[in-house]
Each structure stands twice: as C-alpha cells, then as structure tokens.
Amino acid sequence: MRIVVDYDRCDSHGVCADSAPEVFEIRDDDFMYVLTEQPPAAQLPQVETAVRGCPKLALSLREE
C-alpha cells in the first residue's frame, strides 16, 4: 500500500501524526510530511486510522 496525499486539501491539522507518528509528521513550518510513503504491514492499522480520521479527506491508500 502507498499513501497518497492531496496537499491542496491538507491543512496540517495533525490528526494523522497523532494516529501514526512513525509515518506522518508536522514540522516547525506547520506542514505535514509523510515519513514512510509505503509503510510496512505492521503500521497499516495506524495508517488506516489516520486516513479515516483526516478532517479534510486529504489522505488515501492505493494498492501498488
């Protein structure tokens, strides 16, 4: 699975970083960064929670 971010929609609320801090990060510039575009299977439950919890619907997962 690959994380896809619609940066035009993302407002960097940080819900994703709270759900999966190993994968998403809000930096000092107040932008969200994906640390691992293709997270390992062990992190997928947290990533799926982050995708579902995004208030702007800016995150999605795609099969590779």
C-alpha atoms as an extended CHARMM CRD file, in Angstrom:
* protein
*
        64  EXT
         1         1  MET       CA              0.0000000000        0.0000000000        0.0000000000  PROA      1               0.0000000000
         2         2  ARG       CA              1.1100000000        3.5230000000       -0.7840000000  PROA      2               0.0000000000
         3         3  ILE       CA             -0.0010000000        6.6990000000        0.9800000000  PROA      3               0.0000000000
         4         4  VAL       CA             -1.3530000000        9.4070000000       -1.2970000000  PROA      4               0.0000000000
         5         5  VAL       CA             -1.7550000000       12.9680000000       -0.0170000000  PROA      5               0.0000000000
         6         6  ASP       CA             -3.8200000000       15.6830000000       -1.6610000000  PROA      6               0.0000000000
         7         7  TYR       CA             -1.7230000000       18.6070000000       -0.4500000000  PROA      7               0.0000000000
         8         8  ASP       CA             -4.2760000000       21.0740000000       -1.8320000000  PROA      8               0.0000000000
         9         9  ARG       CA             -6.7520000000       19.7550000000        0.7530000000  PROA      9               0.0000000000
        10        10  CYS       CA             -4.3370000000       19.1340000000        3.6430000000  PROA      10              0.0000000000
        11        11  ASP       CA             -4.4520000000       21.7970000000        6.3630000000  PROA      11              0.0000000000
        12        12  SER       CA             -1.8970000000       20.0220000000        8.5830000000  PROA      12              0.0000000000
        13        13  HSD       CA             -4.3190000000       19.5190000000       11.4750000000  PROA      13              0.0000000000
        14        14  GLY       CA             -2.0700000000       16.7380000000       12.7610000000  PROA      14              0.0000000000
        15        15  VAL       CA             -4.6960000000       14.0370000000       13.2350000000  PROA      15              0.0000000000
        16        16  CYS       CA             -2.6030000000       11.7450000000       11.0400000000  PROA      16              0.0000000000
        17        17  ALA       CA              0.5460000000       12.4440000000       13.0470000000  PROA      17              0.0000000000
        18        18  ASP       CA             -1.3210000000       11.6610000000       16.2610000000  PROA      18              0.0000000000
        19        19  SER       CA             -2.6030000000        8.3710000000       14.8160000000  PROA      19              0.0000000000
        20        20  ALA       CA              0.6270000000        7.2330000000       13.1410000000  PROA      20              0.0000000000
        21        21  PRO       CA              3.6070000000        9.3030000000       14.3430000000  PROA      21              0.0000000000
        22        22  GLU       CA              6.0930000000        6.9160000000       12.7250000000  PROA      22              0.0000000000
        23        23  VAL       CA              4.5760000000        7.7060000000        9.3280000000  PROA      23              0.0000000000
        24        24  PHE       CA              3.3350000000       11.3260000000        9.4750000000  PROA      24              0.0000000000
        25        25  GLU       CA              4.9770000000       14.3970000000       10.9550000000  PROA      25              0.0000000000
        26        26  ILE       CA              4.0130000000       18.0490000000       11.3850000000  PROA      26              0.0000000000
        27        27  ARG       CA              7.2110000000       20.0770000000       11.2650000000  PROA      27              0.0000000000
        28        28  ASP       CA              8.0750000000       23.5380000000       12.5220000000  PROA      28              0.0000000000
        29        29  ASP       CA              6.9700000000       25.0060000000        9.1930000000  PROA      29              0.0000000000
        30        30  ASP       CA              3.4140000000       23.7410000000       10.0240000000  PROA      30              0.0000000000
        31        31  PHE       CA              3.2990000000       21.3890000000        7.0340000000  PROA      31              0.0000000000
        32        32  MET       CA              2.5870000000       17.6730000000        7.1590000000  PROA      32              0.0000000000
        33        33  TYR       CA              5.2390000000       15.3150000000        5.8430000000  PROA      33              0.0000000000
        34        34  VAL       CA              4.9670000000       11.6220000000        5.0390000000  PROA      34              0.0000000000
        35        35  LEU       CA              7.9830000000        9.8810000000        6.5210000000  PROA      35              0.0000000000
        36        36  THR       CA              7.2370000000        6.4770000000        5.0020000000  PROA      36              0.0000000000
        37        37  GLU       CA              5.2790000000        6.5400000000        1.7530000000  PROA      37              0.0000000000
        38        38  GLN       CA              4.9740000000        2.7440000000        1.7180000000  PROA      38              0.0000000000
        39        39  PRO       CA              4.5620000000        1.7580000000        5.3700000000  PROA      39              0.0000000000
        40        40  PRO       CA              5.1970000000       -1.8150000000        6.4590000000  PROA      40              0.0000000000
        41        41  ALA       CA              2.2300000000       -4.0720000000        7.1550000000  PROA      41              0.0000000000
        42        42  ALA       CA              2.6860000000       -3.6640000000       10.9110000000  PROA      42              0.0000000000
        43        43  GLN       CA              1.9270000000        0.0790000000       10.6190000000  PROA      43              0.0000000000
        44        44  LEU       CA             -1.0820000000       -0.2370000000        8.3180000000  PROA      44              0.0000000000
        45        45  PRO       CA             -3.7200000000       -0.2760000000       11.1070000000  PROA      45              0.0000000000
        46        46  GLN       CA             -2.4540000000        3.0890000000       12.4020000000  PROA      46              0.0000000000
        47        47  VAL       CA             -2.1960000000        4.4850000000        8.8760000000  PROA      47              0.0000000000
        48        48  GLU       CA             -5.7510000000        3.3720000000        8.0840000000  PROA      48              0.0000000000
        49        49  THR       CA             -6.9280000000        5.1260000000       11.2640000000  PROA      49              0.0000000000
        50        50  ALA       CA             -5.0930000000        8.2630000000       10.1390000000  PROA      50              0.0000000000
        51        51  VAL       CA             -6.6850000000        8.1180000000        6.6820000000  PROA      51              0.0000000000
        52        52  ARG       CA            -10.1950000000        7.6800000000        8.1380000000  PROA      52              0.0000000000
        53        53  GLY       CA             -9.6030000000       10.4440000000       10.6860000000  PROA      53              0.0000000000
        54        54  CYS       CA             -8.3510000000       13.1180000000        8.2950000000  PROA      54              0.0000000000
        55        55  PRO       CA            -10.7980000000       16.0310000000        8.7010000000  PROA      55              0.0000000000
        56        56  LYS       CA            -10.0820000000       17.3110000000        5.1710000000  PROA      56              0.0000000000
        57        57  LEU       CA            -10.1440000000       13.8670000000        3.4780000000  PROA      57              0.0000000000
        58        58  ALA       CA             -6.6710000000       14.5980000000        2.1190000000  PROA      58              0.0000000000
        59        59  LEU       CA             -5.2600000000       11.1010000000        2.6800000000  PROA      59              0.0000000000
        60        60  SER       CA             -5.8550000000        7.8670000000        0.8320000000  PROA      60              0.0000000000
        61        61  LEU       CA             -4.2270000000        4.4790000000        0.3660000000  PROA      61              0.0000000000
        62        62  ARG       CA             -3.5450000000        2.9030000000       -3.0080000000  PROA      62              0.0000000000
        63        63  GLU       CA             -2.5500000000       -0.6250000000       -3.9040000000  PROA      63              0.0000000000
        64        64  GLU       CA              0.8140000000       -0.8880000000       -5.6330000000  PROA      64              0.0000000000
